[in-house]
DNA sequence: TAGGCCATCTGGTCCT
DNA sequence: AGGACCAGATGGCCTA
């Protein structure tokens, strides 16, 4: 057993030495490559086999650079071959060097029986690597295309202010959940709760964007950190909160994305929570009159998503109040309560008829608008 | 200038 | 063997 252990140990040390030697060589090669790569030009013939996958000048530049690095590495490896240093495929059963092991020994020349990384093999390796890179690029492009498709069907789309990948996924998840909840309950939600559901777990800029797309003031539905849910909110939206936040996936990254527990959402100041839709309802839109408000003015300007709310001020003029959220609000005033909030999916909940040409894409993406109009009309119209 | 986001390369793993 | 998928590393770009 002792003999076997020693033999194993020796074999392991031999293996480790080979690895150390290889790593040292690779580090030297890579260092050389990176210092030379800016001076190297890529092989046009080789590049031609894969630059057709490239979709932009940036890609081409990147790939040329990397190709140069590969060529440089190739040259270094060729040099190493001549020096006998490049033994990538060493046989582990090499017995003739047991006596000259040392900690800092340079890699020794091996016998001719060792396999070499020949130029042909290196060439094959390079080609394989390049093909794999091209496939990976295509795969990621496909993934990005799919993500772009997703961006177009979630309720907030802008070509100029694209949602990030992670925000797109989160918004899509929220959107799916909200729609599912509507299907499950068969009831129309109130708009604010719907927006809250959409914005759950989103960063502030994305929340701004979504809110702006829906022409809501984020301040009215984004809570502050330290306040509690007003008790008088609970009949109206607490059930929604319980629904909405119970499915929150644990372990979301820390801010800016946040964990979005319910306390994070429903911190609405007592004096303001009931005014979530105030800018839209309080004056020009009598809750019982769903036909009086209509506005055919211009669309609002593009939103800023730079972290500041798009609506930094409450609408002051009748024009703003009317225009800020042109909607019809059918409410059973008595059931909606003084704050105008009814249970989210209650049949008596106020129904919103949203002129979708105003609330969705402000960039005139007609297809997207059609899709979203249909979807949101279905939500806020008679269910 | 730091941090966020992104594209790309790369090596590993699994599957066909 | 080769392709798909994945995650880590890296560097560029942009913005606050």
Coordinates of C-alpha atoms (C1' of nucleotides) in Angstrom, one line a residue:
Chain A
X1 CA 0.0 0.0 0.0
X2 CA 2.8 2.4 0.9
X3 CA 4.5 1.7 -2.3
X4 CA 1.3 2.3 -4.2
X5 CA 0.7 5.5 -2.4
X6 CA 4.2 6.7 -3.1
X7 CA 3.7 5.8 -6.8
X8 CA 0.5 7.6 -6.9
X9 CA 2.0 10.6 -5.2
X10 CA 4.8 10.6 -7.7
X11 CA 2.4 10.3 -10.6
X12 CA 0.4 13.2 -9.2
X13 CA 3.5 15.3 -8.8
X14 CA 4.5 14.6 -12.3
X15 CA 1.1 15.5 -13.5
X16 CA 1.1 18.7 -11.5
X17 CA 4.5 19.6 -12.8
X18 CA 3.2 19.1 -16.4
X19 CA 0.3 21.4 -15.6
X20 CA 2.5 24.0 -14.0
X21 CA 4.8 23.9 -17.0
X22 CA 1.9 24.2 -19.4
X23 CA 0.3 27.1 -17.4
X24 CA 3.6 28.9 -17.3
X25 CA 4.0 28.5 -21.0
X26 CA 0.4 29.6 -21.6
X27 CA 0.8 32.7 -19.5
X28 CA 4.0 33.7 -21.4
X29 CA 2.3 33.1 -24.6
X30 CA -0.8 35.0 -23.7
X31 CA 1.3 37.9 -22.4
X32 CA 3.2 38.0 -25.6
X33 CA 0.0 37.7 -27.6
X34 CA -1.7 40.5 -25.9
X35 CA 1.3 42.8 -26.3
X36 CA 1.6 41.9 -29.9
X37 CA -2.0 41.6 -30.9
X38 CA -2.5 45.2 -31.8
X39 CA 0.3 44.9 -34.3
X40 CA -0.9 41.6 -35.7
X41 CA -3.1 41.5 -38.6
X42 CA -5.6 38.7 -38.9
X43 CA -5.4 36.1 -41.7
X44 CA -8.0 37.2 -44.2
X45 CA -8.5 33.7 -45.4
X46 CA -9.2 32.5 -42.0
X47 CA -11.3 35.5 -41.1
X48 CA -13.4 34.9 -44.3
X49 CA -14.6 31.6 -42.9
X50 CA -16.3 33.3 -40.0
X51 CA -16.6 37.0 -40.5
X52 CA -19.7 36.3 -42.5
X53 CA -21.3 35.6 -39.2
X54 CA -20.4 39.1 -38.1
X55 CA -23.2 41.6 -38.1
X56 CA -21.5 44.8 -37.4
X57 CA -18.3 46.7 -37.7
X58 CA -17.8 46.4 -34.0
X59 CA -18.0 42.6 -34.3
X60 CA -15.6 42.7 -37.1
X61 CA -13.2 44.8 -35.2
X62 CA -13.5 42.6 -32.1
X63 CA -13.0 39.5 -34.2
X64 CA -10.1 40.9 -36.0
X65 CA -8.5 41.7 -32.7
X66 CA -9.2 38.2 -31.4
X67 CA -8.1 36.7 -34.6
X68 CA -4.9 38.6 -34.3
X69 CA -4.4 37.2 -30.8
X70 CA -5.1 33.7 -32.1
X71 CA -2.5 34.2 -34.8
X72 CA -0.1 35.5 -32.3
X73 CA -0.7 32.6 -30.0
X74 CA -0.2 30.3 -33.0
X75 CA 3.2 31.8 -33.7
X76 CA 4.2 31.5 -30.1
X77 CA 3.1 28.0 -30.0
X78 CA 5.0 27.3 -33.1
X79 CA 8.1 28.7 -31.5
X80 CA 7.5 26.7 -28.4
X81 CA 7.3 23.6 -30.6
X82 CA 10.7 24.2 -31.8
X83 CA 11.9 24.7 -28.3
X84 CA 10.2 21.5 -27.2
X85 CA 8.1 23.3 -24.6
X86 CA 4.8 22.8 -26.1
X87 CA 3.6 19.4 -25.0
X88 CA -0.1 19.8 -24.6
X89 CA -0.9 16.1 -24.9
X90 CA 1.7 14.6 -22.6
X91 CA 1.5 11.0 -21.8
X92 CA 0.9 10.6 -18.1
X93 CA 2.9 7.4 -18.0
X94 CA 6.2 8.9 -18.6
X95 CA 8.7 7.2 -16.3
X96 CA 12.0 8.5 -17.2
X97 CA 12.0 11.8 -15.3
X98 CA 11.3 10.8 -11.8
X99 CA 14.7 11.5 -10.5
X100 CA 14.8 15.1 -11.6
X101 CA 11.8 16.6 -10.0
X102 CA 12.1 20.0 -8.5
X103 CA 9.8 22.8 -7.4
X104 CA 11.1 25.5 -9.8
X105 CA 12.4 23.4 -12.6
X106 CA 11.8 24.6 -16.1
X107 CA 9.9 22.2 -18.2
X108 CA 12.2 19.7 -19.7
X109 CA 12.5 18.5 -23.2
X110 CA 10.6 15.4 -23.6
X111 CA 11.3 12.6 -25.9
X112 CA 10.1 12.5 -29.5
X113 CA 7.4 10.1 -28.5
X114 CA 5.4 12.9 -27.1
X115 CA 2.5 14.2 -29.1
X116 CA 3.0 17.7 -30.3
X117 CA 0.6 20.4 -31.0
X118 CA 1.5 20.5 -34.6
X119 CA 0.6 23.3 -36.8
X120 CA -2.1 21.2 -38.4
X121 CA -3.6 20.4 -35.0
X122 CA -3.3 24.0 -34.0
X123 CA -5.0 25.0 -37.2
X124 CA -7.8 22.6 -36.5
X125 CA -8.1 23.9 -33.0
X126 CA -8.3 27.4 -34.3
X127 CA -10.9 26.6 -36.8
X128 CA -12.9 24.7 -34.3
X129 CA -12.7 27.6 -31.9
X130 CA -13.7 30.1 -34.5
X131 CA -16.6 28.0 -35.6
X132 CA -17.7 27.7 -32.0
X133 CA -17.4 31.4 -31.5
X134 CA -19.5 32.1 -34.5
X135 CA -22.1 29.7 -33.3
X136 CA -22.1 31.3 -29.9
X137 CA -22.5 34.7 -31.5
X138 CA -25.4 33.5 -33.5
X139 CA -26.9 31.9 -30.5
X140 CA -26.7 35.0 -28.5
X141 CA -28.1 37.0 -31.4
X142 CA -31.0 34.7 -31.5
X143 CA -31.5 35.1 -27.8
X144 CA -31.4 38.8 -28.2
X145 CA -33.9 38.7 -31.1
X146 CA -36.2 36.8 -28.9
X147 CA -35.7 39.3 -26.1
X148 CA -36.5 42.1 -28.5
X149 CA -39.7 40.3 -29.5
X150 CA -40.5 40.1 -25.8
X151 CA -39.8 43.8 -25.4
X152 CA -42.4 44.5 -28.0
X153 CA -45.2 42.6 -26.3
X154 CA -44.7 43.8 -22.8
X155 CA -46.6 46.9 -21.9
X156 CA -43.7 49.3 -22.3
X157 CA -41.8 49.5 -25.5
X158 CA -39.5 52.1 -26.8
X159 CA -36.9 51.9 -29.4
X160 CA -35.0 54.7 -27.9
X161 CA -35.2 53.7 -24.3
X162 CA -34.9 50.0 -24.5
X163 CA -35.5 48.0 -21.4
X164 CA -32.5 46.1 -20.3
X165 CA -32.6 42.4 -20.6
X166 CA -33.2 41.7 -16.9
X167 CA -35.8 44.4 -16.7
X168 CA -37.6 43.0 -19.8
X169 CA -37.7 39.6 -18.2
X170 CA -39.0 40.9 -15.0
X171 CA -41.6 43.1 -16.6
X172 CA -42.7 40.2 -18.7
X173 CA -43.0 38.0 -15.7
X174 CA -45.1 40.6 -13.9
X175 CA -47.2 41.1 -17.0
X176 CA -47.9 37.4 -17.3
X177 CA -48.7 37.1 -13.7
X178 CA -51.1 40.1 -13.9
X179 CA -52.8 38.7 -16.9
X180 CA -53.1 35.3 -15.4
X181 CA -54.6 36.9 -12.3
X182 CA -57.2 38.6 -14.4
X183 CA -58.0 35.4 -16.2
X184 CA -58.2 33.6 -12.9
X185 CA -60.5 36.0 -11.3
X186 CA -62.4 37.1 -14.4
X187 CA -62.5 40.6 -13.0
X188 CA -61.1 43.9 -14.2
X189 CA -58.3 45.3 -12.1
X190 CA -58.0 48.9 -11.2
X191 CA -55.4 50.6 -13.1
X192 CA -53.1 51.5 -10.2
X193 CA -53.0 48.0 -8.9
X194 CA -52.3 46.7 -12.4
X195 CA -49.4 49.1 -12.8
X196 CA -48.1 48.2 -9.3
X197 CA -48.1 44.6 -10.4
X198 CA -46.3 45.4 -13.5
X199 CA -43.6 47.4 -11.7
X200 CA -43.0 45.0 -9.0
X201 CA -39.3 44.4 -8.6
X202 CA -38.4 46.7 -11.4
X203 CA -35.7 49.3 -11.1
X204 CA -36.8 52.9 -10.6
X205 CA -36.0 54.0 -14.2
X206 CA -38.0 51.1 -15.6
X207 CA -40.8 51.9 -13.2
X208 CA -40.7 55.4 -14.5
X209 CA -40.8 54.2 -18.0
X210 CA -43.7 51.8 -17.4
X211 CA -45.6 54.4 -15.4
X212 CA -44.9 56.9 -18.1
X213 CA -46.2 54.6 -20.8
X214 CA -49.3 54.3 -18.7
X215 CA -49.3 58.0 -18.0
X216 CA -49.2 57.5 -14.3
X217 CA -47.2 59.4 -11.7
X218 CA -44.9 56.8 -10.2
X219 CA -44.9 58.7 -6.9
X220 CA -48.5 57.7 -6.4
X221 CA -47.9 54.0 -6.5
X222 CA -44.3 53.7 -5.6
X223 CA -44.0 53.6 -1.9
X224 CA -41.3 55.1 0.3
X225 CA -39.1 52.8 2.2
X226 CA -40.2 53.4 5.8
X227 CA -43.9 53.7 5.9
X228 CA -46.4 51.1 6.6
X229 CA -49.4 50.2 4.6
X230 CA -52.2 52.5 5.6
X231 CA -54.8 50.5 7.3
X232 CA -57.5 52.2 5.3
X233 CA -55.8 50.9 2.2
X234 CA -56.2 47.4 3.1
X235 CA -59.8 46.8 2.0
X236 CA -58.9 48.2 -1.4
X237 CA -55.5 46.9 -2.2
X238 CA -54.2 44.7 0.5
X239 CA -55.8 41.7 -1.0
X240 CA -54.0 42.7 -4.2
X241 CA -50.8 43.1 -2.3
X242 CA -51.3 39.7 -0.8
X243 CA -51.8 38.2 -4.2
X244 CA -49.3 40.2 -5.9
X245 CA -46.4 39.8 -3.7
X246 CA -46.9 36.3 -2.5
X247 CA -45.3 34.9 -5.6
X248 CA -42.2 37.1 -5.4
X249 CA -39.2 35.0 -6.2
X250 CA -36.9 35.2 -3.3
X251 CA -33.3 36.1 -3.7
X252 CA -33.6 38.9 -6.2
X253 CA -30.5 41.0 -6.4
X254 CA -30.2 43.9 -4.1
X255 CA -30.9 47.4 -5.4
X256 CA -31.2 48.8 -7.9
X257 CA -33.6 46.0 -8.6
X258 CA -34.8 45.5 -5.0
X259 CA -36.7 42.7 -3.5
X260 CA -40.0 44.5 -3.6
X261 CA -41.6 43.1 -0.6
X262 CA -45.1 44.5 0.0
X263 CA -43.8 47.1 2.3
X264 CA -41.7 48.4 -0.5
X265 CA -44.7 48.8 -2.7
X266 CA -47.4 50.1 -0.5
X267 CA -45.8 52.9 1.3
X268 CA -48.2 55.4 0.1
X269 CA -48.5 58.5 2.2
X270 CA -51.8 58.7 3.8
X271 CA -52.5 62.0 2.4
X272 CA -51.6 60.8 -1.1
X273 CA -52.4 57.2 -1.4
X274 CA -55.8 57.9 -2.4
X275 CA -54.7 60.3 -5.0
X276 CA -53.0 57.7 -7.1
X277 CA -55.1 58.8 -10.0
X278 CA -55.9 62.2 -8.8
X279 CA -54.3 63.9 -11.6
X280 CA -56.5 62.0 -13.8
X281 CA -59.8 62.0 -12.0
X282 CA -60.0 64.7 -9.4
X283 CA -61.5 67.4 -11.5
X284 CA -62.3 66.8 -15.0
X285 CA -63.4 63.2 -14.7
X286 CA -66.3 62.7 -12.5
X287 CA -66.1 59.2 -11.3
X288 CA -69.6 58.5 -12.3
X289 CA -69.2 60.0 -15.7
X290 CA -67.2 57.9 -18.0
X291 CA -68.1 59.6 -21.1
X292 CA -67.1 63.1 -20.4
X293 CA -63.4 62.9 -20.7
X294 CA -61.9 62.7 -24.0
X295 CA -59.0 64.5 -25.5
X296 CA -57.6 64.2 -28.9
X297 CA -54.5 66.3 -28.3
X298 CA -51.0 65.4 -29.1
X299 CA -49.2 62.6 -27.4
X300 CA -47.0 63.3 -24.4
X301 CA -43.3 63.9 -25.0
X302 CA -41.0 60.9 -24.6
X303 CA -40.3 60.0 -21.1
X304 CA -37.1 60.5 -19.3
X305 CA -35.9 57.3 -17.7
X306 CA -32.8 58.8 -16.2
X307 CA -34.0 58.2 -12.7
X308 CA -36.2 61.2 -12.4
X309 CA -39.9 60.8 -12.5
X310 CA -41.3 62.0 -15.7
X311 CA -44.0 63.8 -14.0
X312 CA -42.3 66.0 -11.5
X313 CA -45.3 68.2 -10.9
X314 CA -48.9 67.6 -10.4
X315 CA -50.9 68.8 -13.2
X316 CA -51.9 72.3 -12.5
X317 CA -54.1 73.3 -15.4
X318 CA -57.3 71.8 -16.5
X319 CA -55.5 71.0 -19.7
X320 CA -52.9 69.0 -17.9
X321 CA -55.4 67.3 -15.7
X322 CA -57.4 66.3 -18.6
X323 CA -54.6 65.4 -20.7
X324 CA -52.4 63.6 -18.3
X325 CA -54.5 60.6 -18.4
X326 CA -57.2 60.6 -20.8
X327 CA -59.5 57.9 -19.7
X328 CA -63.0 57.0 -18.9
X329 CA -63.5 55.9 -15.4
X330 CA -66.5 53.9 -14.6
X331 CA -66.9 53.8 -11.0
X332 CA -69.6 52.9 -8.6
X333 CA -68.6 55.8 -6.4
X334 CA -70.1 54.3 -3.3
X335 CA -68.2 51.1 -3.7
X336 CA -65.0 52.6 -4.7
X337 CA -64.8 54.5 -1.5
X338 CA -63.5 57.9 -0.8
X339 CA -60.2 57.1 -2.3
X340 CA -61.7 55.8 -5.4
X341 CA -60.1 52.3 -5.0
X342 CA -62.1 49.3 -5.1
X343 CA -60.9 45.8 -4.7
X344 CA -58.6 44.9 -7.5
X345 CA -60.7 42.3 -9.3
X346 CA -64.0 43.0 -7.7
X347 CA -66.8 43.2 -10.1
X348 CA -67.6 46.5 -8.8
X349 CA -64.2 47.8 -9.4
X350 CA -64.0 50.9 -11.4
X351 CA -63.3 50.1 -15.0
X352 CA -60.9 52.1 -17.0
X353 CA -61.3 52.5 -20.7
X354 CA -57.9 53.7 -21.8
X355 CA -57.5 55.4 -25.1
X356 CA -54.6 53.1 -26.0
X357 CA -53.3 55.4 -28.7
X358 CA -52.3 57.6 -25.8
X359 CA -51.0 55.4 -23.2
X360 CA -48.8 52.9 -24.9
X361 CA -46.0 53.4 -27.2
X362 CA -45.3 57.0 -27.8
X363 CA -43.2 56.2 -30.8
X364 CA -45.9 55.1 -33.0
X365 CA -45.0 51.4 -33.3
X366 CA -48.3 50.6 -34.9
X367 CA -48.0 46.8 -34.7
X368 CA -47.1 47.0 -31.1
X369 CA -49.8 49.4 -30.4
X370 CA -52.4 47.2 -32.0
X371 CA -51.3 44.3 -30.0
X372 CA -51.1 46.2 -26.8
X373 CA -54.4 48.1 -27.4
X374 CA -56.1 44.8 -27.8
X375 CA -54.5 43.4 -24.7
X376 CA -55.1 46.3 -22.5
X377 CA -58.5 47.0 -23.8
X378 CA -59.4 43.5 -22.9
X379 CA -58.1 44.1 -19.4
X380 CA -59.7 47.4 -18.7
X381 CA -62.8 47.0 -20.7
X382 CA -65.7 44.9 -19.8
X383 CA -64.5 41.6 -18.7
Chain B
dT1 C1' -14.7 57.8 -12.4
dA2 C1' -17.6 54.1 -10.8
dG3 C1' -21.2 51.3 -12.0
dG4 C1' -24.5 49.2 -15.1
dC5 C1' -25.2 46.9 -19.4
dC6 C1' -23.7 44.6 -23.2
dA7 C1' -21.2 41.6 -26.8
dT8 C1' -17.8 38.5 -27.3
dC9 C1' -14.5 34.9 -26.3
dT10 C1' -13.5 30.8 -23.9
dG11 C1' -13.5 26.4 -21.6
dG12 C1' -16.4 23.0 -19.5
dT13 C1' -20.3 19.8 -19.7
dC14 C1' -23.9 17.3 -21.7
dC15 C1' -26.1 15.3 -25.5
dT16 C1' -26.7 13.2 -30.1
Chain C
dA1 C1' -16.7 14.4 -32.9
dG2 C1' -19.3 18.1 -33.0
dG3 C1' -23.1 21.1 -31.5
dA4 C1' -25.8 23.3 -27.8
dC5 C1' -25.8 25.4 -23.6
dC6 C1' -23.8 27.6 -19.8
dA7 C1' -21.0 30.6 -16.8
dG8 C1' -16.9 33.3 -16.1
dA9 C1' -13.8 36.7 -17.8
dT10 C1' -12.9 40.8 -20.4
dG11 C1' -13.2 45.1 -22.5
dG12 C1' -16.1 48.8 -24.6
dC13 C1' -19.8 52.1 -24.1
dC14 C1' -22.7 55.0 -21.6
dT15 C1' -24.4 57.7 -17.8
dA16 C1' -24.8 59.8 -13.3

